[in-house]
Amino acid sequence: MNVKLTLTIERSIIERAKKYARKKERSLSDLIEHYLKALTSDSPEDEDELASKVSSLKGAFKLPKGFDYKKEMRQLLSEKHL
């Protein structure tokens, strides 16, 4: 069931988001919903699968000290769905 939500967001951000949504042929509501799903998804299976994939790359390249791959994946997923 969909529920109406009212947000207060800076006008310039809304305009950029609308432009992006039009370019992707999606609604702004759809983009925000998918972003919130990605942001709040903390399924242990997803993290275990990701950790397994990242572990398989061990030794293939060097990462900077303190690199947080989970943070980077969340950011990439949010950009993909926004």
Backbone as XML, in Angstrom:
<?xml version="1.0"?>
<chain id="A" units="angstrom">
  <residue number="1" name="MET">
    <atom name="N" x="0.837" y="-1.173" z="0.000"/>
    <atom name="CA" x="0.000" y="0.000" z="0.000"/>
    <atom name="C" x="0.886" y="1.242" z="0.000"/>
  </residue>
  <residue number="2" name="ASN">
    <atom name="N" x="0.670" y="2.112" z="-0.926"/>
    <atom name="CA" x="1.422" y="3.360" z="-0.999"/>
    <atom name="C" x="0.832" y="4.392" z="-0.050"/>
  </residue>
  <residue number="3" name="VAL">
    <atom name="N" x="1.694" y="5.173" z="0.554"/>
    <atom name="CA" x="1.297" y="6.222" z="1.491"/>
    <atom name="C" x="1.960" y="7.516" z="1.045"/>
  </residue>
  <residue number="4" name="LYS">
    <atom name="N" x="1.241" y="8.619" z="1.126"/>
    <atom name="CA" x="1.788" y="9.914" z="0.743"/>
    <atom name="C" x="2.768" y="10.387" z="1.811"/>
  </residue>
  <residue number="5" name="LEU">
    <atom name="N" x="3.877" y="10.966" z="1.377"/>
    <atom name="CA" x="4.907" y="11.481" z="2.261"/>
    <atom name="C" x="5.262" y="12.889" z="1.810"/>
  </residue>
  <residue number="6" name="THR">
    <atom name="N" x="5.332" y="13.810" z="2.742"/>
    <atom name="CA" x="5.705" y="15.181" z="2.433"/>
    <atom name="C" x="7.122" y="15.423" z="2.926"/>
  </residue>
  <residue number="7" name="LEU">
    <atom name="N" x="7.979" y="15.917" z="2.053"/>
    <atom name="CA" x="9.369" y="16.196" z="2.393"/>
    <atom name="C" x="9.676" y="17.659" z="2.141"/>
  </residue>
  <residue number="8" name="THR">
    <atom name="N" x="10.603" y="18.182" z="2.909"/>
    <atom name="CA" x="11.091" y="19.538" z="2.677"/>
    <atom name="C" x="12.537" y="19.419" z="2.203"/>
  </residue>
  <residue number="9" name="ILE">
    <atom name="N" x="12.754" y="19.785" z="0.940"/>
    <atom name="CA" x="14.061" y="19.633" z="0.307"/>
    <atom name="C" x="14.366" y="20.917" z="-0.462"/>
  </residue>
  <residue number="10" name="GLU">
    <atom name="N" x="15.621" y="21.279" z="-0.492"/>
    <atom name="CA" x="16.052" y="22.482" z="-1.204"/>
    <atom name="C" x="15.586" y="22.435" z="-2.661"/>
  </residue>
  <residue number="11" name="ARG">
    <atom name="N" x="15.036" y="23.549" z="-3.129"/>
    <atom name="CA" x="14.453" y="23.623" z="-4.477"/>
    <atom name="C" x="15.417" y="23.162" z="-5.578"/>
  </residue>
  <residue number="12" name="SER">
    <atom name="N" x="16.665" y="23.585" z="-5.505"/>
    <atom name="CA" x="17.620" y="23.226" z="-6.563"/>
    <atom name="C" x="17.844" y="21.718" z="-6.618"/>
  </residue>
  <residue number="13" name="ILE">
    <atom name="N" x="17.814" y="21.070" z="-5.478"/>
    <atom name="CA" x="17.984" y="19.614" z="-5.439"/>
    <atom name="C" x="16.775" y="18.936" z="-6.061"/>
  </residue>
  <residue number="14" name="ILE">
    <atom name="N" x="15.599" y="19.428" z="-5.745"/>
    <atom name="CA" x="14.381" y="18.859" z="-6.323"/>
    <atom name="C" x="14.399" y="18.988" z="-7.844"/>
  </residue>
  <residue number="15" name="GLU">
    <atom name="N" x="14.781" y="20.152" z="-8.342"/>
    <atom name="CA" x="14.821" y="20.364" z="-9.794"/>
    <atom name="C" x="15.821" y="19.430" z="-10.468"/>
  </residue>
  <residue number="16" name="ARG">
    <atom name="N" x="16.995" y="19.282" z="-9.862"/>
    <atom name="CA" x="17.994" y="18.351" z="-10.431"/>
    <atom name="C" x="17.484" y="16.921" z="-10.402"/>
  </residue>
  <residue number="17" name="ALA">
    <atom name="N" x="16.827" y="16.544" z="-9.311"/>
    <atom name="CA" x="16.299" y="15.182" z="-9.188"/>
    <atom name="C" x="15.189" y="14.927" z="-10.214"/>
  </residue>
  <residue number="18" name="LYS">
    <atom name="N" x="14.332" y="15.918" z="-10.439"/>
    <atom name="CA" x="13.275" y="15.775" z="-11.441"/>
    <atom name="C" x="13.868" y="15.616" z="-12.838"/>
  </residue>
  <residue number="19" name="LYS">
    <atom name="N" x="14.882" y="16.395" z="-13.128"/>
    <atom name="CA" x="15.544" y="16.313" z="-14.428"/>
    <atom name="C" x="16.157" y="14.923" z="-14.613"/>
  </residue>
  <residue number="20" name="TYR">
    <atom name="N" x="16.814" y="14.433" z="-13.568"/>
    <atom name="CA" x="17.423" y="13.106" z="-13.617"/>
    <atom name="C" x="16.345" y="12.037" z="-13.819"/>
  </residue>
  <residue number="21" name="ALA">
    <atom name="N" x="15.223" y="12.148" z="-13.098"/>
    <atom name="CA" x="14.140" y="11.175" z="-13.214"/>
    <atom name="C" x="13.573" y="11.151" z="-14.629"/>
  </residue>
  <residue number="22" name="ARG">
    <atom name="N" x="13.384" y="12.334" z="-15.219"/>
    <atom name="CA" x="12.883" y="12.403" z="-16.602"/>
    <atom name="C" x="13.852" y="11.712" z="-17.558"/>
  </residue>
  <residue number="23" name="LYS">
    <atom name="N" x="15.145" y="11.967" z="-17.356"/>
    <atom name="CA" x="16.158" y="11.371" z="-18.224"/>
    <atom name="C" x="16.137" y="9.841" z="-18.125"/>
  </residue>
  <residue number="24" name="LYS">
    <atom name="N" x="15.873" y="9.326" z="-16.925"/>
    <atom name="CA" x="15.830" y="7.873" z="-16.702"/>
    <atom name="C" x="14.448" y="7.281" z="-16.946"/>
  </residue>
  <residue number="25" name="GLU">
    <atom name="N" x="13.494" y="8.147" z="-17.344"/>
    <atom name="CA" x="12.115" y="7.733" z="-17.599"/>
    <atom name="C" x="11.496" y="7.038" z="-16.389"/>
  </residue>
  <residue number="26" name="ARG">
    <atom name="N" x="11.709" y="7.654" z="-15.212"/>
    <atom name="CA" x="11.159" y="7.147" z="-13.960"/>
    <atom name="C" x="10.544" y="8.325" z="-13.211"/>
  </residue>
  <residue number="27" name="SER">
    <atom name="N" x="9.682" y="8.006" z="-12.262"/>
    <atom name="CA" x="9.107" y="9.075" z="-11.449"/>
    <atom name="C" x="10.051" y="9.390" z="-10.294"/>
  </residue>
  <residue number="28" name="LEU">
    <atom name="N" x="9.933" y="10.593" z="-9.791"/>
    <atom name="CA" x="10.741" y="10.987" z="-8.648"/>
    <atom name="C" x="10.394" y="10.125" z="-7.436"/>
  </residue>
  <residue number="29" name="SER">
    <atom name="N" x="9.128" y="9.816" z="-7.263"/>
    <atom name="CA" x="8.709" y="8.940" z="-6.159"/>
    <atom name="C" x="9.368" y="7.569" z="-6.265"/>
  </residue>
  <residue number="30" name="ASP">
    <atom name="N" x="9.429" y="7.035" z="-7.478"/>
    <atom name="CA" x="10.053" y="5.728" z="-7.694"/>
    <atom name="C" x="11.544" y="5.774" z="-7.351"/>
  </residue>
  <residue number="31" name="LEU">
    <atom name="N" x="12.217" y="6.831" z="-7.765"/>
    <atom name="CA" x="13.643" y="6.966" z="-7.448"/>
    <atom name="C" x="13.874" y="7.033" z="-5.945"/>
  </residue>
  <residue number="32" name="ILE">
    <atom name="N" x="13.063" y="7.814" z="-5.258"/>
    <atom name="CA" x="13.223" y="7.960" z="-3.815"/>
    <atom name="C" x="12.906" y="6.646" z="-3.106"/>
  </residue>
  <residue number="33" name="GLU">
    <atom name="N" x="11.863" y="5.966" z="-3.544"/>
    <atom name="CA" x="11.515" y="4.682" z="-2.932"/>
    <atom name="C" x="12.652" y="3.674" z="-3.075"/>
  </residue>
  <residue number="34" name="HIS">
    <atom name="N" x="13.222" y="3.572" z="-4.276"/>
    <atom name="CA" x="14.322" y="2.625" z="-4.490"/>
    <atom name="C" x="15.569" y="3.033" z="-3.705"/>
  </residue>
  <residue number="35" name="TYR">
    <atom name="N" x="15.816" y="4.315" z="-3.603"/>
    <atom name="CA" x="16.947" y="4.785" z="-2.815"/>
    <atom name="C" x="16.770" y="4.405" z="-1.347"/>
  </residue>
  <residue number="36" name="LEU">
    <atom name="N" x="15.578" y="4.624" z="-0.808"/>
    <atom name="CA" x="15.329" y="4.289" z="0.590"/>
    <atom name="C" x="15.409" y="2.787" z="0.833"/>
  </residue>
  <residue number="37" name="LYS">
    <atom name="N" x="14.965" y="1.992" z="-0.137"/>
    <atom name="CA" x="15.101" y="0.534" z="-0.017"/>
    <atom name="C" x="16.567" y="0.141" z="0.058"/>
  </residue>
  <residue number="38" name="ALA">
    <atom name="N" x="17.381" y="0.703" z="-0.825"/>
    <atom name="CA" x="18.809" y="0.385" z="-0.834"/>
    <atom name="C" x="19.480" y="0.857" z="0.440"/>
  </residue>
  <residue number="39" name="LEU">
    <atom name="N" x="19.095" y="2.015" z="0.901"/>
    <atom name="CA" x="19.694" y="2.601" z="2.099"/>
    <atom name="C" x="19.371" y="1.805" z="3.345"/>
  </residue>
  <residue number="40" name="THR">
    <atom name="N" x="18.156" y="1.281" z="3.431"/>
    <atom name="CA" x="17.731" y="0.587" z="4.645"/>
    <atom name="C" x="17.882" y="-0.917" z="4.572"/>
  </residue>
  <residue number="41" name="SER">
    <atom name="N" x="18.350" y="-1.436" z="3.460"/>
    <atom name="CA" x="18.545" y="-2.876" z="3.326"/>
    <atom name="C" x="19.777" y="-3.289" z="4.115"/>
  </residue>
  <residue number="42" name="ASP">
    <atom name="N" x="19.556" y="-4.095" z="5.137"/>
    <atom name="CA" x="20.686" y="-4.606" z="5.899"/>
    <atom name="C" x="20.515" y="-6.110" z="6.102"/>
  </residue>
  <residue number="43" name="SER">
    <atom name="N" x="20.183" y="-6.771" z="5.009"/>
    <atom name="CA" x="20.025" y="-8.216" z="5.025"/>
    <atom name="C" x="21.380" y="-8.879" z="5.198"/>
  </residue>
  <residue number="44" name="PRO">
    <atom name="N" x="21.531" y="-9.730" z="6.219"/>
    <atom name="CA" x="22.810" y="-10.411" z="6.438"/>
    <atom name="C" x="23.252" y="-11.246" z="5.236"/>
  </residue>
  <residue number="45" name="GLU">
    <atom name="N" x="22.272" y="-11.842" z="4.512"/>
    <atom name="CA" x="22.640" y="-12.646" z="3.337"/>
    <atom name="C" x="23.343" y="-11.792" z="2.293"/>
  </residue>
  <residue number="46" name="ASP">
    <atom name="N" x="22.843" y="-10.570" z="2.079"/>
    <atom name="CA" x="23.448" y="-9.671" z="1.098"/>
    <atom name="C" x="24.885" y="-9.342" z="1.479"/>
  </residue>
  <residue number="47" name="GLU">
    <atom name="N" x="25.111" y="-9.033" z="2.745"/>
    <atom name="CA" x="26.451" y="-8.679" z="3.206"/>
    <atom name="C" x="27.386" y="-9.878" z="3.134"/>
  </residue>
  <residue number="48" name="ASP">
    <atom name="N" x="26.889" y="-11.082" z="3.474"/>
    <atom name="CA" x="27.721" y="-12.279" z="3.394"/>
    <atom name="C" x="28.120" y="-12.569" z="1.948"/>
  </residue>
  <residue number="49" name="GLU">
    <atom name="N" x="27.167" y="-12.411" z="1.041"/>
    <atom name="CA" x="27.451" y="-12.628" z="-0.374"/>
    <atom name="C" x="28.473" y="-11.615" z="-0.873"/>
  </residue>
  <residue number="50" name="LEU">
    <atom name="N" x="28.304" y="-10.369" z="-0.487"/>
    <atom name="CA" x="29.242" y="-9.326" z="-0.891"/>
    <atom name="C" x="30.626" y="-9.608" z="-0.322"/>
  </residue>
  <residue number="51" name="ALA">
    <atom name="N" x="30.693" y="-9.971" z="0.945"/>
    <atom name="CA" x="31.979" y="-10.265" z="1.571"/>
    <atom name="C" x="32.673" y="-11.417" z="0.849"/>
  </residue>
  <residue number="52" name="SER">
    <atom name="N" x="31.906" y="-12.413" z="0.447"/>
    <atom name="CA" x="32.466" y="-13.553" z="-0.278"/>
    <atom name="C" x="33.047" y="-13.110" z="-1.621"/>
  </residue>
  <residue number="53" name="LYS">
    <atom name="N" x="32.313" y="-12.269" z="-2.336"/>
    <atom name="CA" x="32.793" y="-11.785" z="-3.637"/>
    <atom name="C" x="34.050" y="-10.940" z="-3.475"/>
  </residue>
  <residue number="54" name="VAL">
    <atom name="N" x="34.052" y="-10.086" z="-2.468"/>
    <atom name="CA" x="35.211" y="-9.231" z="-2.242"/>
    <atom name="C" x="36.409" y="-10.074" z="-1.830"/>
  </residue>
  <residue number="55" name="SER">
    <atom name="N" x="36.180" y="-11.097" z="-1.004"/>
    <atom name="CA" x="37.272" y="-11.981" z="-0.569"/>
    <atom name="C" x="37.913" y="-12.691" z="-1.748"/>
  </residue>
  <residue number="56" name="SER">
    <atom name="N" x="37.096" y="-13.023" z="-2.747"/>
    <atom name="CA" x="37.646" y="-13.721" z="-3.911"/>
    <atom name="C" x="38.601" y="-12.829" z="-4.701"/>
  </residue>
  <residue number="57" name="LEU">
    <atom name="N" x="38.527" y="-11.523" z="-4.504"/>
    <atom name="CA" x="39.408" y="-10.585" z="-5.194"/>
    <atom name="C" x="40.706" y="-10.327" z="-4.429"/>
  </residue>
  <residue number="58" name="LYS">
    <atom name="N" x="40.831" y="-10.901" z="-3.239"/>
    <atom name="CA" x="41.986" y="-10.646" z="-2.386"/>
    <atom name="C" x="43.286" y="-10.902" z="-3.152"/>
  </residue>
  <residue number="59" name="GLY">
    <atom name="N" x="44.156" y="-9.927" z="-3.106"/>
    <atom name="CA" x="45.441" y="-10.035" z="-3.778"/>
    <atom name="C" x="45.421" y="-9.533" z="-5.210"/>
  </residue>
  <residue number="60" name="ALA">
    <atom name="N" x="44.232" y="-9.309" z="-5.773"/>
    <atom name="CA" x="44.144" y="-8.860" z="-7.160"/>
    <atom name="C" x="44.576" y="-7.398" z="-7.301"/>
  </residue>
  <residue number="61" name="PHE">
    <atom name="N" x="44.396" y="-6.617" z="-6.269"/>
    <atom name="CA" x="44.795" y="-5.218" z="-6.293"/>
    <atom name="C" x="44.924" y="-4.725" z="-4.859"/>
  </residue>
  <residue number="62" name="LYS">
    <atom name="N" x="45.589" y="-3.605" z="-4.674"/>
    <atom name="CA" x="45.790" y="-3.025" z="-3.344"/>
    <atom name="C" x="44.806" y="-1.890" z="-3.119"/>
  </residue>
  <residue number="63" name="LEU">
    <atom name="N" x="44.141" y="-1.913" z="-1.975"/>
    <atom name="CA" x="43.228" y="-0.847" z="-1.600"/>
    <atom name="C" x="43.915" y="0.111" z="-0.635"/>
  </residue>
  <residue number="64" name="PRO">
    <atom name="N" x="43.491" y="1.355" z="-0.621"/>
    <atom name="CA" x="44.059" y="2.294" z="0.348"/>
    <atom name="C" x="43.741" y="1.839" z="1.774"/>
  </residue>
  <residue number="65" name="LYS">
    <atom name="N" x="44.622" y="2.151" z="2.696"/>
    <atom name="CA" x="44.414" y="1.784" z="4.086"/>
    <atom name="C" x="43.125" y="2.441" z="4.593"/>
  </residue>
  <residue number="66" name="GLY">
    <atom name="N" x="42.288" y="1.670" z="5.286"/>
    <atom name="CA" x="41.041" y="2.184" z="5.825"/>
    <atom name="C" x="39.891" y="2.220" z="4.831"/>
  </residue>
  <residue number="67" name="PHE">
    <atom name="N" x="40.061" y="1.621" z="3.657"/>
    <atom name="CA" x="39.009" y="1.614" z="2.638"/>
    <atom name="C" x="37.800" y="0.830" z="3.148"/>
  </residue>
  <residue number="68" name="ASP">
    <atom name="N" x="36.616" y="1.416" z="3.072"/>
    <atom name="CA" x="35.386" y="0.784" z="3.535"/>
    <atom name="C" x="34.555" y="0.376" z="2.317"/>
  </residue>
  <residue number="69" name="TYR">
    <atom name="N" x="34.685" y="-0.896" z="1.918"/>
    <atom name="CA" x="34.011" y="-1.330" z="0.693"/>
    <atom name="C" x="32.491" y="-1.336" z="0.865"/>
  </residue>
  <residue number="70" name="LYS">
    <atom name="N" x="31.985" y="-1.603" z="2.079"/>
    <atom name="CA" x="30.541" y="-1.596" z="2.288"/>
    <atom name="C" x="29.976" y="-0.191" z="2.067"/>
  </residue>
  <residue number="71" name="LYS">
    <atom name="N" x="30.689" y="0.808" z="2.563"/>
    <atom name="CA" x="30.265" y="2.199" z="2.370"/>
    <atom name="C" x="30.275" y="2.542" z="0.881"/>
  </residue>
  <residue number="72" name="GLU">
    <atom name="N" x="31.324" y="2.117" z="0.184"/>
    <atom name="CA" x="31.418" y="2.401" z="-1.254"/>
    <atom name="C" x="30.300" y="1.706" z="-2.023"/>
  </residue>
  <residue number="73" name="MET">
    <atom name="N" x="29.979" y="0.461" z="-1.658"/>
    <atom name="CA" x="28.904" y="-0.258" z="-2.344"/>
    <atom name="C" x="27.560" y="0.415" z="-2.100"/>
  </residue>
  <residue number="74" name="ARG">
    <atom name="N" x="27.303" y="0.844" z="-0.857"/>
    <atom name="CA" x="26.054" y="1.546" z="-0.567"/>
    <atom name="C" x="25.953" y="2.814" z="-1.409"/>
  </residue>
  <residue number="75" name="GLN">
    <atom name="N" x="27.064" y="3.539" z="-1.507"/>
    <atom name="CA" x="27.056" y="4.776" z="-2.285"/>
    <atom name="C" x="26.804" y="4.492" z="-3.760"/>
  </residue>
  <residue number="76" name="LEU">
    <atom name="N" x="27.466" y="3.484" z="-4.305"/>
    <atom name="CA" x="27.265" y="3.142" z="-5.710"/>
    <atom name="C" x="25.842" y="2.690" z="-5.980"/>
  </residue>
  <residue number="77" name="LEU">
    <atom name="N" x="25.271" y="1.884" z="-5.068"/>
    <atom name="CA" x="23.895" y="1.432" z="-5.240"/>
    <atom name="C" x="22.919" y="2.593" z="-5.148"/>
  </residue>
  <residue number="78" name="SER">
    <atom name="N" x="23.167" y="3.511" z="-4.231"/>
    <atom name="CA" x="22.266" y="4.649" z="-4.106"/>
    <atom name="C" x="22.338" y="5.534" z="-5.350"/>
  </residue>
  <residue number="79" name="GLU">
    <atom name="N" x="23.538" y="5.696" z="-5.924"/>
    <atom name="CA" x="23.670" y="6.479" z="-7.146"/>
    <atom name="C" x="22.976" y="5.794" z="-8.310"/>
  </residue>
  <residue number="80" name="LYS">
    <atom name="N" x="23.072" y="4.461" z="-8.337"/>
    <atom name="CA" x="22.433" y="3.696" z="-9.410"/>
    <atom name="C" x="20.926" y="3.853" z="-9.366"/>
  </residue>
  <residue number="81" name="HIS">
    <atom name="N" x="20.364" y="3.892" z="-8.159"/>
    <atom name="CA" x="18.917" y="3.952" z="-8.016"/>
    <atom name="C" x="18.402" y="5.378" z="-7.873"/>
  </residue>
  <residue number="82" name="LEU">
    <atom name="N" x="19.265" y="6.344" z="-7.934"/>
    <atom name="CA" x="18.822" y="7.735" z="-7.814"/>
    <atom name="C" x="18.885" y="8.444" z="-9.097"/>
  </residue>
</chain>
